[in-house]
Coordinates of C-alpha atoms and ligand atoms in Angstrom, one line a residue:
M1 CA 72.7 107.5 -131.5
I2 CA 76.1 108.1 -131.3
Q3 CA 77.5 111.1 -129.9
R4 CA 80.7 112.6 -130.1
E5 CA 82.1 115.4 -127.4
N6 CA 85.7 115.9 -126.4
G7 CA 87.0 113.0 -128.6
A8 CA 85.4 111.2 -126.3
I9 CA 82.7 108.4 -128.1
S10 CA 79.3 107.4 -126.3
C11 CA 76.4 105.8 -127.7
H12 CA 72.8 106.0 -126.5
F13 CA 70.0 103.8 -127.1
Q14 CA 66.7 102.9 -125.2
S15 CA 66.0 99.9 -123.1
E16 CA 63.4 97.3 -123.9
Q17 CA 61.3 99.6 -121.2
G18 CA 62.0 102.7 -122.8
R19 CA 64.7 103.8 -120.3
E20 CA 67.3 105.9 -122.1
V21 CA 71.1 104.0 -121.9
V22 CA 74.2 105.7 -121.9
K23 CA 77.3 103.5 -122.9
S24 CA 81.0 105.0 -123.3
W25 CA 83.7 104.3 -125.7
Q26 CA 86.6 102.3 -124.5
P27 CA 89.3 101.6 -126.4
L28 CA 91.2 98.4 -126.3
E29 CA 94.6 98.0 -125.1
L30 CA 95.3 95.4 -127.9
T31 CA 98.9 94.4 -126.6
G32 CA 101.1 91.3 -126.7
R33 CA 100.4 90.3 -130.2
E34 CA 104.0 88.9 -131.7
D35 CA 104.3 90.5 -135.2
S36 CA 108.1 90.2 -135.2
H37 CA 107.5 86.6 -135.5
P38 CA 107.5 84.7 -138.7
V39 CA 104.4 84.1 -140.5
F40 CA 102.4 81.1 -139.3
E41 CA 99.9 78.9 -140.8
D42 CA 97.4 79.7 -138.2
A43 CA 96.6 81.4 -135.1
T44 CA 97.1 78.5 -133.0
L45 CA 100.5 77.9 -133.9
R46 CA 101.5 81.7 -133.3
E47 CA 99.8 81.9 -130.6
I48 CA 101.8 78.5 -129.2
Y49 CA 105.0 80.1 -130.5
E50 CA 103.7 83.5 -128.1
Q51 CA 104.1 81.7 -124.9
P52 CA 107.7 82.9 -124.0
S53 CA 107.1 86.1 -124.8
V54 CA 103.5 86.4 -122.5
I55 CA 105.7 84.4 -119.9
R56 CA 108.2 86.9 -119.4
R57 CA 105.4 90.3 -119.4
M58 CA 103.9 88.1 -116.8
M59 CA 106.7 87.8 -114.2
E60 CA 107.7 91.8 -115.3
A61 CA 104.1 92.5 -114.1
F62 CA 104.8 90.1 -111.0
R63 CA 108.3 92.0 -110.7
G64 CA 106.3 95.2 -109.5
R65 CA 104.1 96.3 -106.7
E66 CA 100.9 96.5 -109.1
F67 CA 99.7 93.7 -107.5
E68 CA 100.4 93.3 -103.9
P69 CA 97.0 94.3 -102.6
I70 CA 95.9 91.1 -103.8
L71 CA 99.0 89.2 -103.2
E72 CA 98.3 90.3 -99.6
A73 CA 95.0 89.0 -98.9
I74 CA 95.8 86.1 -100.3
S75 CA 98.6 85.9 -98.0
Q76 CA 96.5 86.0 -95.1
A77 CA 93.5 84.0 -96.3
Q78 CA 93.1 80.5 -94.7
M79 CA 91.6 78.5 -97.8
L80 CA 92.5 79.4 -101.5
G81 CA 89.5 78.8 -104.1
L82 CA 90.5 78.5 -107.9
I83 CA 87.1 78.0 -109.9
G84 CA 87.5 77.7 -114.0
C85 CA 85.9 75.7 -116.6
G86 CA 87.8 73.4 -119.2
S87 CA 91.5 74.8 -119.6
S88 CA 90.8 77.6 -117.0
F89 CA 89.6 74.9 -114.6
Y90 CA 92.4 72.8 -115.1
A91 CA 95.1 75.5 -114.7
S92 CA 93.1 75.8 -111.2
L93 CA 93.8 72.3 -110.2
I94 CA 97.7 72.9 -111.5
G95 CA 97.4 75.7 -108.6
K96 CA 95.7 73.7 -106.1
Y97 CA 98.8 71.5 -106.5
L98 CA 101.5 73.9 -106.1
F99 CA 100.0 76.1 -103.7
E100 CA 99.6 72.9 -101.1
I101 CA 103.2 71.2 -102.2
W102 CA 104.9 74.8 -102.1
G103 CA 103.0 77.7 -100.5
R104 CA 101.6 75.4 -97.3
V105 CA 98.2 76.9 -98.0
S106 CA 95.2 74.9 -98.4
A107 CA 93.4 75.2 -101.6
Q108 CA 90.8 73.5 -104.0
A109 CA 90.3 74.0 -107.6
E110 CA 86.2 73.5 -108.7
V111 CA 84.5 73.2 -111.9
A112 CA 82.2 76.2 -112.0
S113 CA 79.5 74.3 -113.8
E114 CA 79.1 71.8 -110.8
F115 CA 80.5 74.6 -107.9
R116 CA 76.9 77.0 -108.7
Y117 CA 74.5 73.9 -108.5
R118 CA 75.6 72.2 -104.8
A119 CA 75.6 74.0 -102.0
P120 CA 79.1 74.4 -101.3
V121 CA 80.0 75.7 -97.7
L122 CA 82.2 78.7 -97.5
N123 CA 84.9 79.3 -95.3
E124 CA 84.9 83.2 -94.7
H125 CA 88.7 83.8 -94.5
S126 CA 89.1 82.7 -97.6
F127 CA 89.9 83.7 -100.8
Y128 CA 88.6 82.8 -104.3
L129 CA 90.1 83.5 -107.9
F130 CA 88.3 83.2 -110.6
L131 CA 90.3 82.0 -114.1
S132 CA 88.7 82.2 -116.9
Q133 CA 90.3 83.7 -120.6
S134 CA 87.5 85.6 -122.1
G135 CA 85.8 86.4 -118.5
E136 CA 82.6 86.1 -120.3
T137 CA 82.0 81.9 -118.9
L138 CA 78.2 82.4 -117.4
D139 CA 79.5 79.1 -115.3
T140 CA 82.1 80.9 -113.9
L141 CA 80.5 84.4 -113.3
Q142 CA 77.8 82.4 -111.6
A143 CA 80.1 80.9 -109.6
M144 CA 81.9 84.1 -108.6
E145 CA 78.4 85.6 -107.7
M146 CA 77.7 82.9 -105.3
V147 CA 80.8 84.0 -103.8
R148 CA 79.9 87.2 -103.8
A149 CA 76.9 87.4 -102.3
Q150 CA 78.6 85.2 -98.8
K151 CA 80.9 88.5 -98.5
I152 CA 83.8 86.5 -99.5
S153 CA 86.7 88.4 -100.9
T154 CA 87.2 87.1 -104.8
G155 CA 89.4 88.0 -107.8
A156 CA 89.2 87.6 -111.3
V157 CA 92.5 86.2 -113.2
T158 CA 91.6 86.8 -117.3
N159 CA 93.0 87.9 -120.2
V160 CA 90.2 90.3 -120.9
A161 CA 90.8 93.5 -118.7
H162 CA 86.9 95.2 -119.5
S163 CA 84.9 92.0 -119.4
S164 CA 82.3 91.1 -117.2
M165 CA 84.6 89.4 -114.5
A166 CA 87.0 91.7 -114.0
K167 CA 84.8 94.4 -113.5
R168 CA 82.9 92.6 -110.9
A169 CA 85.7 90.9 -109.3
D170 CA 87.3 92.5 -105.8
A171 CA 90.7 92.3 -107.5
V172 CA 91.9 91.7 -110.5
I173 CA 95.3 90.4 -112.3
P174 CA 95.2 90.6 -115.9
L175 CA 96.9 88.0 -117.9
R176 CA 99.0 90.5 -120.9
A177 CA 98.5 87.6 -123.3
G178 CA 97.5 89.5 -125.7
P179 CA 94.2 88.5 -127.8
E180 CA 93.8 84.7 -128.0
V181 CA 92.1 84.1 -131.5
S182 CA 92.1 80.3 -132.0
V183 CA 89.1 79.1 -129.7
V184 CA 91.7 76.4 -128.4
S185 CA 93.5 78.5 -125.2
T186 CA 97.2 77.8 -125.0
K187 CA 98.8 81.4 -124.4
A188 CA 96.0 82.3 -121.8
F189 CA 96.6 78.9 -120.2
T190 CA 99.9 79.6 -120.0
A191 CA 99.7 83.1 -118.9
Q192 CA 96.9 81.4 -116.0
L193 CA 99.6 79.3 -114.7
A194 CA 102.2 82.1 -114.8
A195 CA 99.8 84.4 -112.7
L196 CA 99.4 81.1 -110.0
V197 CA 103.4 80.6 -110.1
G198 CA 103.7 84.6 -109.4
I199 CA 101.4 84.8 -106.3
L200 CA 102.7 81.2 -105.1
L201 CA 106.3 83.0 -105.1
R202 CA 104.5 85.5 -102.8
V203 CA 103.2 83.2 -100.6
A204 CA 106.1 81.0 -100.6
K205 CA 108.1 84.0 -99.5
Q206 CA 106.2 83.9 -95.8
R207 CA 105.8 80.2 -95.1
Q208 CA 109.2 78.1 -97.2
S209 CA 112.8 78.8 -96.2
K210 CA 115.0 81.0 -98.2
D211 CA 116.5 78.3 -99.8
V212 CA 113.3 76.9 -101.0
L213 CA 112.1 80.3 -102.3
A214 CA 115.1 80.8 -103.8
R215 CA 115.2 77.1 -105.8
L216 CA 111.5 77.7 -106.8
Q217 CA 112.3 81.6 -107.9
K218 CA 115.1 80.1 -110.2
D219 CA 113.4 77.0 -111.9
A220 CA 110.1 80.0 -112.7
K221 CA 112.9 81.9 -113.9
K222 CA 113.9 79.1 -116.4
I223 CA 110.6 78.7 -118.1
P224 CA 110.4 81.1 -121.4
E225 CA 114.2 79.8 -122.1
L226 CA 112.5 76.2 -121.7
L227 CA 109.6 76.8 -123.7
E228 CA 112.0 77.8 -126.6
E229 CA 114.0 74.7 -126.2
I230 CA 110.6 72.9 -126.8
L231 CA 109.5 75.0 -129.7
R232 CA 112.8 74.8 -131.3
I233 CA 112.7 70.4 -131.0
R234 CA 112.1 69.5 -134.6
D235 CA 110.0 67.7 -136.6
D236 CA 111.1 64.8 -137.1
A237 CA 111.2 64.1 -133.7
W238 CA 106.9 64.4 -133.8
K239 CA 106.8 62.1 -136.1
P240 CA 106.7 58.7 -134.6
L241 CA 104.5 60.2 -131.7
V242 CA 102.1 61.3 -134.5
Q243 CA 101.8 58.4 -136.6
Q244 CA 101.1 56.3 -133.2
L245 CA 98.4 58.9 -132.2
L246 CA 97.0 58.7 -135.6
Q247 CA 96.4 54.8 -135.2
A248 CA 95.1 54.3 -132.0
S249 CA 91.4 53.6 -131.2
V250 CA 92.0 54.4 -127.3
I251 CA 94.4 57.5 -126.0
L252 CA 94.9 57.8 -122.6
F253 CA 97.1 60.7 -121.4
L254 CA 98.8 59.4 -117.8
G255 CA 100.7 61.5 -115.4
R256 CA 100.9 62.2 -111.6
G257 CA 101.0 65.1 -109.1
V258 CA 101.0 68.2 -110.9
L259 CA 100.7 66.4 -114.0
Y260 CA 97.6 64.7 -113.6
P261 CA 96.4 67.7 -114.1
V262 CA 98.5 68.4 -117.3
A263 CA 97.6 65.1 -118.7
L264 CA 93.2 66.6 -118.4
E265 CA 94.5 69.2 -120.3
G266 CA 96.5 67.1 -123.2
A267 CA 93.7 64.9 -123.6
L268 CA 91.5 68.2 -123.9
K269 CA 94.1 69.4 -126.4
L270 CA 94.1 66.6 -128.3
K271 CA 89.8 66.1 -128.5
E272 CA 89.8 70.2 -129.4
T273 CA 92.3 70.3 -132.4
S274 CA 91.8 66.8 -133.6
Y275 CA 88.3 65.2 -133.0
L276 CA 90.4 61.7 -131.7
H277 CA 88.8 60.9 -128.3
A278 CA 91.4 61.0 -125.8
E279 CA 91.1 60.7 -121.7
G280 CA 93.3 62.2 -118.9
Y281 CA 94.1 60.0 -115.7
P282 CA 96.4 60.4 -113.2
A283 CA 98.8 57.4 -113.5
G284 CA 98.1 55.7 -110.3
E285 CA 94.3 55.2 -111.6
L286 CA 95.2 52.9 -114.2
K287 CA 94.2 50.0 -112.4
H288 CA 91.7 51.2 -111.6
G289 CA 89.5 50.4 -114.4
P290 CA 90.9 52.2 -117.7
I291 CA 93.5 49.8 -117.9
A292 CA 90.6 47.8 -119.4
L293 CA 90.8 49.8 -122.5
V294 CA 94.1 48.6 -122.8
D295 CA 95.1 46.7 -125.7
V296 CA 97.1 46.6 -129.2
H297 CA 95.3 49.3 -130.4
T298 CA 96.2 51.8 -127.3
V299 CA 98.5 54.2 -126.8
S300 CA 99.4 55.8 -123.9
V301 CA 101.0 59.0 -123.3
F302 CA 102.7 59.7 -120.3
L303 CA 104.3 62.4 -118.8
A304 CA 107.1 61.3 -117.6
P305 CA 110.0 63.6 -116.2
W306 CA 112.8 62.5 -114.1
D307 CA 111.7 62.7 -110.5
E308 CA 110.7 60.9 -107.8
L309 CA 107.8 59.4 -109.4
F310 CA 109.4 58.8 -112.3
P311 CA 109.9 54.9 -111.4
K312 CA 106.0 55.2 -110.3
V313 CA 104.9 56.2 -114.2
L314 CA 108.0 54.3 -115.6
S315 CA 106.1 50.8 -113.5
N316 CA 102.6 52.0 -115.0
A317 CA 103.8 52.1 -118.3
Q318 CA 104.9 48.3 -118.2
E319 CA 101.2 47.5 -117.5
T320 CA 99.8 48.6 -120.6
L321 CA 102.8 47.3 -122.4
A322 CA 102.1 43.7 -121.0
R323 CA 98.3 44.2 -122.6
G324 CA 100.3 45.0 -126.0
G325 CA 99.8 48.8 -125.7
T326 CA 102.3 51.5 -127.0
A327 CA 103.5 54.2 -124.5
I328 CA 104.7 57.3 -125.6
F329 CA 106.8 58.9 -123.2
L330 CA 107.0 62.7 -122.7
T331 CA 110.0 63.0 -121.1
D332 CA 113.9 64.4 -120.6
A333 CA 117.4 63.1 -121.1
I334 CA 117.9 61.2 -117.9
G335 CA 114.4 59.8 -118.6
Q336 CA 115.6 58.4 -121.7
R337 CA 118.2 56.9 -120.3
E338 CA 116.0 55.0 -117.7
I339 CA 113.6 53.7 -120.3
E340 CA 116.3 52.4 -122.3
K341 CA 117.9 50.6 -119.6
S342 CA 114.6 49.1 -118.2
D343 CA 113.4 45.8 -119.5
L344 CA 110.3 47.6 -121.3
P345 CA 109.4 46.1 -124.8
Q346 CA 111.4 49.1 -126.5
G347 CA 109.8 48.0 -129.9
K348 CA 106.5 49.5 -128.6
V349 CA 108.1 52.3 -126.7
V350 CA 108.1 56.0 -128.6
T351 CA 109.9 58.8 -126.7
L352 CA 110.2 62.5 -127.0
V353 CA 113.2 64.2 -124.8
A354 CA 112.6 67.5 -123.5
P355 CA 114.3 69.9 -121.1
E356 CA 115.8 68.9 -117.6
T357 CA 112.4 71.7 -115.5
G358 CA 112.1 71.5 -111.8
E359 CA 109.2 71.5 -109.7
I360 CA 107.3 74.6 -111.2
S361 CA 108.5 74.5 -114.6
K362 CA 106.9 71.3 -115.7
S363 CA 103.6 72.3 -116.0
F364 CA 104.4 74.7 -118.2
V365 CA 106.8 72.6 -120.6
Y366 CA 104.7 69.1 -120.5
S367 CA 101.5 71.5 -121.5
V368 CA 103.0 73.4 -124.4
L369 CA 104.0 69.5 -125.0
C370 CA 100.9 68.2 -125.3
Q371 CA 99.7 71.7 -126.7
M372 CA 102.7 70.9 -129.9
L373 CA 101.5 67.0 -130.2
A374 CA 97.7 68.1 -130.6
Y375 CA 98.3 70.5 -133.1
K376 CA 100.6 68.3 -135.3
V377 CA 97.9 65.4 -135.0
A378 CA 94.9 67.7 -136.0
K379 CA 97.1 69.6 -138.4
F380 CA 98.0 66.0 -140.3
R381 CA 94.2 64.7 -140.0
G382 CA 93.4 68.4 -142.2
C383 CA 91.0 70.0 -139.0
N384 CA 90.4 73.4 -138.6
V385 CA 92.6 74.4 -135.4
D386 CA 92.1 77.8 -135.1
R387 CA 87.8 77.2 -135.5
P388 CA 86.9 73.7 -134.1
R389 CA 83.6 72.3 -134.6
N390 CA 80.9 72.6 -132.7
L391 CA 83.0 74.9 -130.1
A392 CA 83.0 78.8 -128.9
K393 CA 85.8 81.5 -127.8
A394 CA 83.6 82.6 -124.9
V395 CA 80.2 80.2 -123.9
T396 CA 78.4 82.7 -122.4
V397 CA 74.9 79.9 -122.2
E398 CA 74.6 77.2 -120.0
Ligands
LIG401 O1 87.2 82.1 -121.1 P1 87.2 80.7 -120.1 O2 88.5 80.7 -119.6 O3 86.7 80.9 -119.5 O4 86.8 79.6 -121.0 C1 86.6 78.7 -120.6 C2 86.4 77.1 -121.3 O5 85.5 77.3 -122.1 C3 88.0 76.8 -122.1 O6 89.2 76.8 -121.5 C4 88.1 75.8 -123.2 O7 87.7 74.6 -122.4 C5 89.0 76.3 -124.2 N1 87.9 75.6 -125.5 C6 89.9 75.3 -124.2 O8 90.7 75.4 -125.1

């Protein structure tokens, strides 16, 4: 029975045991939808284009005092645990890299479905963050219960403020991405990264020099503009990459450092949207197995901005090209010049030039490049990008 009283709505019904259950009606805040955008072909593309505004909103939220208690608790922790599934796990892994390198804090990223079935030894002085777009993923919820049972502090980083995860955690960082309609996560993923960066900058304040902190803050501030630049890349620039991937029988996404988890996310996006089989690997692992796959039908996508690891990535590309494979480089202007100067067989190399990035911004920029690439391949194959087969938006079962 539905009851209306003084503007409040509640629903009364009976449980299986005959108990009366009352649930009150809660209006949902549906902010974040960018209606001012031009009409997009589908929700996935619209959500990809919403990312610069989402990141701006997240940064704005971190400028206030709203998250101070959770930020303080995380800053005091001896170890930061980051737990999620699918893309939320890859965001956690990116977080691990960023927290260890720039926050100088011990961090562990865990797949929730594994964490809950092993017997993790937990440190009572740690803090666990649970990342989930939906806030309803069963494995992640169960992992959270395990941590809570040991009286260890928990936080939910979720896009659904009234979700089970948000209700059960000690503290919540809402993602403010607006409703993500596409089954394929894009803007909620980069919003998770933005939340992690917001936390990182607070941790780095205590553990890094002023100069390093200022450099990180400056780089983070540029992210929305860098993403806007990517979203302006013309279709002609993407075409050669798409054509290569359409012909490939083996597709590898390869990156080093923080771009290794981005490579995992890139491969997942391609699988989900276009049903092409792709694998993500740390580029340094190529010689430990996957190189056996490489032949003329293999296309390797290298996430290769000009940085201290670029020469290593270039040499990994050489290994694939020497075996007849094709290399796609997602890089920047300096990287492109270095590739052209190198002795790589240029006929087997395809390059897409992105803006120059810094230590924080590169994971955002290369994630969005991978999203765009996957989207374009999927559209070419006529796939339903918003509703890929066999997938659900919230995985509430095992
Ligand atoms: O709602 P969650 O973030 O907990 O969902 C976790 C995964 O199921 C989700 O990220 C999945 O991998 C997406 N389809 C990625 O696009």
